[in-house]
Short mmCIF file of C-alpha atoms in Angstrom, two decimals:
data_model
loop_
_atom_site.label_atom_id
_atom_site.label_comp_id
_atom_site.label_asym_id
_atom_site.label_seq_id
_atom_site.Cartn_x
_atom_site.Cartn_y
_atom_site.Cartn_z
CA MET A 1 7.32 2.52 28.21
CA LYS A 2 6.24 4.70 25.31
CA LYS A 3 8.66 2.76 23.13
CA LYS A 4 7.04 -0.53 24.08
CA ALA A 5 3.61 0.89 23.27
CA ILE A 6 4.67 2.09 19.82
CA LYS A 7 6.32 -1.22 19.10
CA ASP A 8 3.10 -3.03 19.96
CA LEU A 9 1.11 -0.75 17.65
CA ILE A 10 3.53 -1.24 14.76
CA TYR A 11 3.60 -5.01 15.23
CA LYS A 12 -0.17 -5.36 15.10
CA MET A 13 -0.42 -3.13 12.04
CA ALA A 14 2.40 -4.94 10.24
CA ASP A 15 1.07 -8.41 11.08
CA ASP A 16 -2.41 -7.46 9.84
CA GLU A 17 -0.87 -6.25 6.57
CA LEU A 18 1.29 -9.35 6.10
CA ILE A 19 -1.46 -11.85 6.81
CA ILE A 20 -4.22 -10.20 4.79
CA GLY A 21 -1.63 -9.61 2.07
CA HIS A 22 -0.91 -13.33 2.00
CA ARG A 23 -4.61 -14.12 1.86
CA ASN A 24 -5.01 -11.67 -1.05
CA SER A 25 -2.18 -13.41 -2.86
CA GLU A 26 -4.10 -16.68 -2.67
CA TRP A 27 -6.46 -15.21 -5.30
CA THR A 28 -3.64 -15.04 -7.84
CA GLY A 29 -4.65 -17.29 -10.71
CA LEU A 30 -8.07 -17.97 -9.21
CA GLY A 31 -9.90 -14.63 -9.42
CA PRO A 32 -13.48 -14.80 -10.73
CA ILE A 33 -12.53 -12.48 -13.62
CA ILE A 34 -9.07 -11.50 -14.84
CA GLU A 35 -9.32 -7.91 -13.55
CA GLU A 36 -10.14 -9.17 -10.05
CA ASP A 37 -7.30 -11.64 -10.23
CA ILE A 38 -4.96 -8.73 -11.00
CA SER A 39 -6.57 -6.49 -8.37
CA PHE A 40 -6.22 -8.94 -5.49
CA SER A 41 -2.67 -9.74 -6.62
CA SER A 42 -1.78 -6.02 -6.70
CA MET A 43 -3.36 -5.48 -3.32
CA ALA A 44 -1.34 -8.41 -1.98
CA GLN A 45 1.83 -6.69 -3.20
CA ASP A 46 0.71 -3.42 -1.63
CA LYS A 47 -0.12 -4.93 1.75
CA ILE A 48 3.06 -6.97 1.98
CA GLY A 49 5.01 -3.85 0.98
CA HIS A 50 3.36 -1.95 3.83
CA ALA A 51 4.27 -4.79 6.20
CA LEU A 52 7.88 -4.59 5.03
CA ALA A 53 7.99 -0.83 5.59
CA LEU A 54 6.62 -1.28 9.13
CA TYR A 55 8.98 -4.16 9.99
CA THR A 56 11.83 -1.99 8.67
CA ILE A 57 10.88 0.77 11.14
CA LEU A 58 10.89 -1.85 13.90
CA GLN A 59 14.37 -2.94 12.89
CA GLU A 60 15.89 0.49 12.31
CA THR A 61 14.35 2.37 15.22
CA PHE A 62 13.42 -0.26 17.77
CA GLY A 63 16.23 -2.79 17.37
CA GLU A 64 14.00 -5.70 16.36
CA PRO A 65 15.34 -8.49 14.10
CA ASP A 66 15.40 -8.01 10.33
CA PRO A 67 12.05 -8.05 8.47
CA ASP A 68 12.49 -11.52 6.93
CA THR A 69 13.17 -13.10 10.29
CA VAL A 70 10.23 -11.31 11.87
CA ALA A 71 7.86 -12.18 9.04
CA PHE A 72 8.83 -15.78 8.39
CA LEU A 73 10.41 -17.26 11.49
CA ARG A 74 8.25 -16.10 14.40
CA PRO A 75 5.95 -18.63 16.08
CA GLY A 76 2.22 -17.99 15.65
CA LYS A 77 1.70 -16.88 19.26
CA GLU A 78 3.99 -13.90 18.70
CA PHE A 79 1.83 -12.57 15.87
CA LYS A 80 -0.51 -9.69 16.71
CA CYS A 81 -2.82 -9.79 13.70
CA CYS A 82 -6.57 -9.87 14.27
CA HIS A 83 -8.56 -13.04 13.56
CA PHE A 84 -10.40 -11.38 10.68
CA THR A 85 -7.22 -11.26 8.58
CA GLU A 86 -6.47 -14.94 9.24
CA MET A 87 -9.70 -16.38 7.93
CA PRO A 88 -9.44 -18.45 4.75
CA ASN A 89 -10.62 -16.66 1.63
CA GLY A 90 -13.73 -18.76 1.21
CA GLU A 91 -15.83 -17.48 -1.66
CA TYR A 92 -15.18 -14.21 -3.46
CA ASP A 93 -18.11 -12.57 -1.61
CA PHE A 94 -16.39 -12.97 1.77
CA SER A 95 -13.03 -11.86 0.39
CA LEU A 96 -14.60 -8.73 -1.08
CA ILE A 97 -16.47 -7.85 2.13
CA ARG A 98 -13.30 -8.40 4.18
CA HIS A 99 -11.29 -6.25 1.76
CA PHE A 100 -13.94 -3.51 2.08
CA LEU A 101 -14.17 -3.59 5.89
CA PHE A 102 -10.44 -3.99 6.51
CA ASP A 103 -9.21 -1.44 4.00
CA HIS A 104 -11.50 1.31 5.29
CA ALA A 105 -10.16 0.73 8.81
CA GLU A 106 -6.60 0.62 7.49
CA LYS A 107 -7.06 3.88 5.59
CA ILE A 108 -8.46 5.72 8.62
CA ARG A 109 -5.66 4.36 10.82
CA TYR A 110 -3.00 5.78 8.50
CA GLU A 111 -4.90 9.07 8.19
CA TYR A 112 -4.73 9.39 11.98
CA LEU A 113 -1.04 8.52 11.95
CA GLU A 114 -0.30 11.41 9.60
CA SER A 115 -0.45 13.59 12.70
CA SER A 116 1.19 11.16 15.12
CA SER A 117 3.87 12.24 17.58
CA GLU A 118 5.99 9.36 16.20
CA GLN A 119 7.77 10.84 13.19
CA ASN A 120 8.60 7.48 11.60
CA LEU A 121 4.91 6.71 11.36
CA VAL A 122 4.05 10.18 10.04
CA ASN A 123 6.37 9.82 7.04
CA LEU A 124 5.10 6.37 6.19
CA ALA A 125 1.46 7.29 6.74
CA LYS A 126 1.70 10.23 4.33
CA LYS A 127 2.93 7.88 1.65
CA ILE A 128 0.48 5.08 2.32
CA THR A 129 -2.70 7.18 2.57
CA GLY A 130 -2.09 8.28 -1.03
CA GLU A 131 -1.75 4.69 -2.17
CA LEU A 132 -4.73 3.37 -0.21
CA LYS A 133 -7.17 5.50 -2.19
CA TYR A 134 -7.11 2.89 -4.96
CA PRO A 135 -7.92 -0.26 -3.00
CA VAL A 136 -10.64 1.62 -1.10
CA LEU A 137 -12.12 2.92 -4.34
CA HIS A 138 -11.91 -0.61 -5.72
CA ALA A 139 -13.78 -2.04 -2.73
CA ASP A 140 -16.45 0.67 -2.76
CA THR A 141 -17.03 0.27 -6.49
CA PHE A 142 -17.47 -3.49 -6.35
CA ILE A 143 -19.68 -3.33 -3.25
CA HIS A 144 -21.83 -0.78 -5.07
CA GLN A 145 -22.00 -2.75 -8.31
CA LEU A 146 -22.68 -6.15 -6.78
CA GLY A 147 -25.03 -4.80 -4.11
CA ASN A 148 -27.08 -3.23 -6.90
CA GLY A 149 -26.50 -6.13 -9.28
CA SER A 150 -28.55 -9.30 -9.48
CA GLU A 151 -30.62 -10.82 -6.73
CA GLU A 152 -27.91 -13.42 -6.23
CA SER A 153 -25.01 -10.96 -6.02
CA HIS A 154 -26.93 -8.85 -3.50
CA ALA A 155 -27.91 -11.86 -1.40
CA ARG A 156 -24.36 -13.20 -1.40
CA LEU A 157 -22.90 -9.92 -0.16
CA GLN A 158 -25.58 -9.54 2.52
CA THR A 159 -24.98 -13.09 3.75
CA ALA A 160 -21.22 -12.58 3.78
CA ILE A 161 -21.41 -9.39 5.82
CA ASN A 162 -23.98 -10.93 8.21
CA GLU A 163 -21.63 -13.81 8.86
CA CYS A 164 -18.38 -11.92 9.34
CA PHE A 165 -19.32 -8.54 10.73
CA ASP A 166 -18.93 -9.41 14.42
CA GLN A 167 -15.56 -10.92 13.73
CA SER A 168 -14.40 -7.85 11.79
CA LEU A 169 -14.73 -5.84 15.02
CA GLY A 170 -11.64 -7.72 16.20
CA ILE A 171 -9.69 -5.15 14.17
CA PHE A 172 -10.46 -2.72 17.01
CA GLU A 173 -9.57 -4.97 19.94
CA LEU A 174 -7.75 -2.81 22.45
CA GLY A 175 -4.05 -3.42 22.84
CA GLU A 176 -2.21 -3.57 26.13
CA PHE A 177 -0.90 -0.01 25.75
CA GLU A 178 -4.01 1.70 24.42
CA GLN A 179 -4.12 4.56 26.94
CA GLU A 180 -0.43 5.26 26.61
CA LEU A 181 -0.65 5.61 22.86
CA ILE A 182 -3.53 8.05 23.28
CA ASP A 183 -1.84 10.03 26.09
CA ASN A 184 1.38 10.32 24.10
CA LYS A 185 -0.54 11.42 20.99
CA VAL A 186 0.84 8.54 18.97
CA PHE A 187 -2.61 7.45 17.88
CA PRO A 188 -6.12 8.50 18.96
CA GLY A 189 -7.08 4.94 19.78
CA GLU A 190 -9.18 2.04 18.55
CA LYS A 191 -12.48 3.48 19.81
CA ALA A 192 -12.06 6.66 17.80
CA LEU A 193 -11.00 4.61 14.80
CA ARG A 194 -14.00 2.34 15.11
CA SER A 195 -16.52 5.16 15.28
CA ARG A 196 -15.07 6.87 12.21
CA TRP A 197 -15.03 3.54 10.43
CA PHE A 198 -18.78 3.17 11.05
CA GLU A 199 -19.32 6.65 9.61
CA GLU A 200 -17.40 5.73 6.47
CA ILE A 201 -18.74 2.28 5.71
CA THR A 202 -22.40 3.04 6.44
CA PRO A 203 -23.12 5.27 3.39
CA VAL A 204 -21.33 2.86 1.04
CA LEU A 205 -23.41 -0.06 2.31
CA GLU A 206 -26.59 2.01 2.07
CA GLY A 207 -25.73 2.91 -1.53
CA ALA A 208 -25.38 -0.80 -2.22
CA LYS A 209 -28.73 -1.54 -0.47
CA LEU A 210 -26.91 -3.66 2.09
CA LYS A 211 -27.87 -3.68 5.76
CA LEU A 212 -25.32 -3.27 8.50
CA PRO A 213 -26.04 -6.34 10.65
CA ASP A 214 -26.90 -6.05 14.34
CA ILE A 215 -23.94 -6.83 16.53
CA LYS A 216 -24.52 -10.08 18.42
CA ASN A 217 -21.13 -10.59 20.01
CA GLU A 218 -18.68 -7.68 20.09
CA GLU A 219 -15.75 -9.78 21.16
CA VAL A 220 -16.09 -12.90 19.07
CA GLY A 221 -13.08 -11.87 16.96
CA PHE A 222 -10.89 -10.79 19.90
CA GLY A 223 -7.63 -12.41 20.97
CA GLY A 224 -5.33 -11.75 18.04
CA ARG A 225 -3.80 -8.58 19.54
CA LYS A 226 -2.75 -10.67 22.54
CA GLY A 227 -1.29 -13.52 20.49
CA HIS A 228 -4.28 -15.89 20.67
CA HIS A 229 -5.23 -17.00 17.18
CA THR A 230 -7.68 -19.12 15.24
CA GLU A 231 -6.65 -22.53 13.94
CA HIS A 232 -6.19 -20.92 10.51
CA LEU A 233 -3.08 -18.86 11.28
CA GLN A 234 -0.50 -21.60 11.81
CA PRO A 235 -1.15 -23.42 8.49
CA LEU A 236 -0.86 -20.05 6.72
CA LEU A 237 2.47 -19.33 8.42
CA ASP A 238 3.72 -22.83 7.64
CA GLU A 239 2.89 -22.40 3.99
CA MET A 240 4.30 -18.88 3.79
CA SER A 241 7.65 -19.92 5.29
CA GLU A 242 7.80 -23.38 3.75
CA VAL A 243 10.69 -22.68 1.37
CA LEU A 244 12.68 -20.52 3.77
CA THR A 245 12.52 -23.01 6.65
CA ILE A 246 14.08 -25.76 4.51
CA ASP A 247 17.34 -23.86 5.00
CA PRO A 248 17.04 -20.50 6.78
CA GLU A 249 20.75 -19.72 6.30
CA THR A 250 20.70 -19.97 2.51
CA LYS A 251 21.81 -16.87 0.64
CA TRP A 252 19.34 -15.87 -2.06
CA MET B 1 31.47 38.68 -0.38
CA ILE B 2 29.27 35.99 -1.87
CA THR B 3 27.01 37.54 -4.45
CA LYS B 4 25.47 34.57 -6.13
CA GLN B 5 25.37 30.92 -5.31
CA LYS B 6 26.94 29.05 -8.17
CA ILE B 7 25.55 25.73 -9.28
CA ASN B 8 28.15 23.13 -8.59
CA PRO B 9 29.37 21.90 -12.02
CA SER B 10 29.95 18.36 -10.72
CA LYS B 11 26.36 18.23 -9.48
CA THR B 12 25.09 19.24 -12.91
CA LYS B 13 27.18 16.50 -14.45
CA ILE B 14 25.71 13.93 -12.07
CA LEU B 15 22.15 15.09 -12.74
CA ASN B 16 22.78 14.82 -16.48
CA ALA B 17 24.16 11.31 -16.08
CA LEU B 18 21.09 10.29 -14.07
CA LYS B 19 18.94 11.13 -17.10
CA GLU B 20 20.25 7.86 -18.50
CA VAL B 21 19.07 5.78 -15.52
CA LYS B 22 15.64 4.28 -16.23
CA ASP B 23 12.94 2.68 -14.14
CA PRO B 24 13.17 -1.05 -15.05
CA GLU B 25 9.38 -1.27 -15.20
CA LEU B 26 9.19 1.77 -17.48
CA PRO B 27 12.37 1.72 -19.57
CA VAL B 28 11.44 4.92 -21.44
CA ILE B 29 11.49 7.34 -18.54
CA SER B 30 14.50 8.42 -16.49
CA VAL B 31 14.64 8.66 -12.73
CA ILE B 32 14.98 12.43 -13.19
CA ASP B 33 11.81 12.75 -15.29
CA LEU B 34 9.92 10.46 -12.91
CA GLY B 35 10.78 12.92 -10.15
CA LEU B 36 12.44 10.26 -8.02
CA ILE B 37 15.61 12.20 -7.21
CA THR B 38 15.17 14.44 -4.18
CA GLY B 39 18.79 15.49 -3.66
CA VAL B 40 22.36 15.17 -4.88
CA ARG B 41 25.17 16.18 -2.56
CA VAL B 42 28.76 16.21 -3.73
CA VAL B 43 30.62 15.90 -0.43
CA ASP B 44 34.13 15.88 -1.91
CA SER B 45 35.91 14.75 -5.07
CA ASN B 46 35.32 11.12 -4.12
CA THR B 47 32.04 11.13 -2.20
CA VAL B 48 28.47 11.64 -3.41
CA LYS B 49 25.17 11.17 -1.63
CA VAL B 50 22.01 10.80 -3.71
CA SER B 51 18.57 10.69 -2.14
CA MET B 52 15.48 9.34 -3.85
CA ALA B 53 11.78 8.98 -3.10
CA PRO B 54 10.30 5.70 -4.32
CA THR B 55 7.03 5.72 -6.27
CA TYR B 56 5.19 3.13 -4.18
CA THR B 57 6.02 1.73 -0.75
CA ALA B 58 5.80 -1.75 -2.22
CA CYS B 59 7.63 -0.95 -5.47
CA PRO B 60 9.76 -4.04 -6.14
CA ALA B 61 12.17 -2.04 -8.32
CA ILE B 62 13.56 0.16 -5.53
CA GLU B 63 16.72 -1.89 -4.95
CA ILE B 64 17.41 -2.20 -8.69
CA ILE B 65 16.98 1.55 -9.18
CA LYS B 66 19.23 2.31 -6.19
CA ASN B 67 21.93 0.09 -7.66
CA SER B 68 21.64 1.60 -11.14
CA ILE B 69 21.99 5.10 -9.70
CA LYS B 70 25.03 4.05 -7.66
CA LYS B 71 26.73 2.44 -10.67
CA LYS B 72 26.01 5.44 -12.90
CA VAL B 73 27.51 7.92 -10.43
CA GLU B 74 30.49 5.63 -9.83
CA SER B 75 31.11 5.58 -13.58
CA LEU B 76 31.80 9.32 -13.33
CA GLY B 77 34.81 8.55 -11.13
CA TYR B 78 33.40 8.76 -7.61
CA GLY B 79 34.57 5.97 -5.31
CA ASP B 80 32.14 6.45 -2.45
CA VAL B 81 28.52 6.74 -3.62
CA GLU B 82 25.61 6.31 -1.29
CA VAL B 83 21.98 6.20 -2.44
CA ILE B 84 19.46 6.65 0.34
CA VAL B 85 15.68 6.39 0.33
CA ASP B 86 14.33 9.77 1.37
CA LYS B 87 11.42 9.15 3.72
CA THR B 88 10.66 12.82 4.22
CA VAL B 89 9.52 13.44 0.64
CA THR B 90 6.26 11.89 -0.48
CA TRP B 91 6.40 11.07 -4.15
CA THR B 92 3.30 11.92 -6.14
CA THR B 93 2.65 11.75 -9.87
CA ASN B 94 2.78 15.57 -9.92
CA ARG B 95 6.57 15.14 -9.71
CA VAL B 96 6.67 13.58 -13.20
CA SER B 97 8.07 16.13 -15.68
CA LYS B 98 6.44 17.23 -18.94
CA LYS B 99 9.14 15.32 -20.80
CA GLY B 100 8.39 12.27 -18.69
CA LYS B 101 4.68 12.50 -19.44
CA ASP B 102 5.37 12.74 -23.18
CA ALA B 103 7.65 9.71 -22.98
CA LEU B 104 4.93 7.69 -21.23
CA LYS B 105 2.38 8.64 -23.88
CA ASN B 106 4.74 7.70 -26.71
CA PHE B 107 5.30 4.38 -24.99
CA GLY B 108 1.52 3.75 -25.04
CA ILE B 109 0.77 4.52 -21.39
CA ALA B 110 -1.61 7.39 -20.67
CA PRO B 111 0.22 9.92 -18.47
CA PRO B 112 -1.21 10.91 -15.08
CA VAL B 113 -3.42 13.99 -14.84
CA LYS B 114 -2.56 16.59 -12.21
CA PHE B 115 -3.54 15.24 -8.84
CA LYS B 116 -5.02 17.60 -6.28
CA GLY B 117 -5.12 15.17 -3.39
CA GLU B 118 -8.65 13.87 -3.70
CA LEU B 119 -9.22 10.80 -5.78
CA THR B 120 -12.69 10.92 -7.26
CA GLN B 121 -14.47 8.30 -9.33
CA GLU B 122 -14.36 10.90 -12.07
CA ASN B 123 -10.62 11.56 -12.25
CA MET B 124 -10.06 7.83 -11.92
CA ARG B 125 -12.38 7.06 -14.81
CA LEU B 126 -11.53 9.86 -17.23
CA SER B 127 -8.43 9.30 -19.25
CA SER B 128 -7.45 10.23 -22.78
CA CYS B 129 -6.48 7.32 -24.98
CA PRO B 130 -2.70 7.43 -25.55
CA PHE B 131 -3.18 6.05 -29.07
CA CYS B 132 -5.95 8.19 -30.60
CA ASN B 133 -6.37 10.93 -27.94
CA SER B 134 -10.10 10.17 -27.63
CA LYS B 135 -11.75 10.99 -24.33
CA ASN B 136 -14.43 8.37 -24.99
CA THR B 137 -12.84 5.81 -22.68
CA THR B 138 -13.73 3.79 -19.60
CA LEU B 139 -11.94 2.38 -16.59
CA ASN B 140 -11.67 -1.42 -16.59
CA SER B 141 -9.70 -1.84 -13.39
CA PRO B 142 -7.86 0.45 -10.97
CA PHE B 143 -5.10 -2.19 -10.89
CA GLY B 144 -2.86 -3.04 -13.82
CA SER B 145 0.36 -4.83 -14.67
CA ALA B 146 2.31 -2.76 -12.14
CA LEU B 147 1.22 -1.00 -8.93
CA CYS B 148 1.46 2.39 -10.65
CA ARG B 149 -0.93 1.55 -13.49
CA SER B 150 -4.65 1.09 -14.12
CA ILE B 151 -6.40 -0.58 -17.07
CA HIS B 152 -8.71 1.37 -19.40
CA TYR B 153 -10.51 0.85 -22.69
CA CYS B 154 -10.98 3.24 -25.61
CA TYR B 155 -14.40 3.04 -27.30
CA ASP B 156 -13.16 4.90 -30.38
CA CYS B 157 -10.07 2.96 -31.40
CA LYS B 158 -11.27 -0.17 -29.56
CA GLN B 159 -7.98 -0.60 -27.72
CA PRO B 160 -7.37 -1.49 -24.11
CA PHE B 161 -4.64 0.71 -22.64
CA GLU B 162 -2.84 1.35 -19.38
CA ARG B 163 -2.56 4.58 -17.52
CA PHE B 164 -0.06 5.83 -14.99
CA LYS B 165 -2.51 6.42 -12.18
CA PRO B 166 -2.50 9.74 -10.36
CA ILE B 167 -1.51 9.56 -6.69
#
C-alpha cells in the first residue's frame, strides 16, 4: 500500500514537471526579450529533466514502463498533473505568474522530500533543491521589477494573478493516498505545503505591491490529481507525441 | 601486518587518463577538474567501475560523458568497464578544482565563487569579468547558453560574458 502511495506522489510530481516544462518550451523563439526567451527555454529543459529523473525512479524502483513510454504514450486520463500546468501560455504576464506560483510550491515540495523516508526521493530532492534556486530567484526578480515597474506592468500582473489564483490552488489537491504518505513520513502533505507556500509568496507579492486575491472557489482547479483534465491537456499531449506516434517502434 | 594503504597504481593511471575526458559543453575542462568523478574501483585486471555525479539533473551531456569515460578506460586495456551515475553524491560547483576554475576563466567564462548553500541576489549578481577582472559588472539573466551558466555584462570593458553559476 505504501508503494502505491509513493507511486501516486511521484506520478503527480513528474506529470506536473513534464507538462509545465512543455508549456515553458512554447516560449522558445517567442519570448518578449531574448533573455526571457532563453530563461523559459532553460526552465523547460530543467523541468523536463526533473520529469525524466522521476519517471526513471518509477521505472527502476516501481517497475513502471520506461520514461519515454510513460511520457509520450499514456492517454490523458492517466496523467496526474494539476490543471494549472495545462493552461495555455496566454500572455507573458500569466506565464510569469504561473512560473512564480508553481516554482515556489515545487521548491518547497522538494525541500520537504529532502527528509523523506523514501531514499530515492531524498537523493533527487537534494540535487533539485540546489538547482531550483535559480528559477525561483528569476521569478521573484521579475515579479519585483514588473510589479514596481510601469502602471501597465503592475496592472497586468495584478490582473493575471486575480484570474488564475484560485486555479493555482489545484497544485495542492489532495491525492488518494494523502494520509498514508503523511503517516509513513514520505511527505508532510499538501496542507503543510500550501501553508508554507503562502508564507513564501506573500512577502514577494507585497514587495511588488501586488495583492493576494481573495479566494472565491478553492476547488475550481481540482480534478487533475484524479485524472480529470481541462480541454487543454489532450491537444498538448497530441502535439508533444506527434512525431513519436507516427512510428513508436522506430529506433532513434 | 598492513602498515600503510598503498594507492593502487592502476587506479592512478585511470585517473590520469580521465584528465583527458572533457565535458562536451565545456571542452576546456576535464571530468576530473569539474569534480564529476566520485569513485574509481579496479575490480580485477579486466573490470573497472567508475561512478560520476552529473552537474545538473537535466544535463543533456550525461550520456555522452558516460560514453567518453567508458571508451577512455577501455583504451587502457580493460574489457569490462561500467560507468554509473552516483545518486548519493550531490554535485556542487565547490567540487570544481582550482585548475578547473583557471581553465574556465581562460576560456572566457567567469568561474563560480564558493557556494555556501544560500543563493542571495548579491552572490548571483556579483561576478568578476573574466576578460578584464573588473568587479563593475551586472547580471543580465540567471539563465545562459547552458543550464550551468548565467549571462552578465562588464561596464568597464563593455563586454557581455557568461559565468559558471554557483550551485
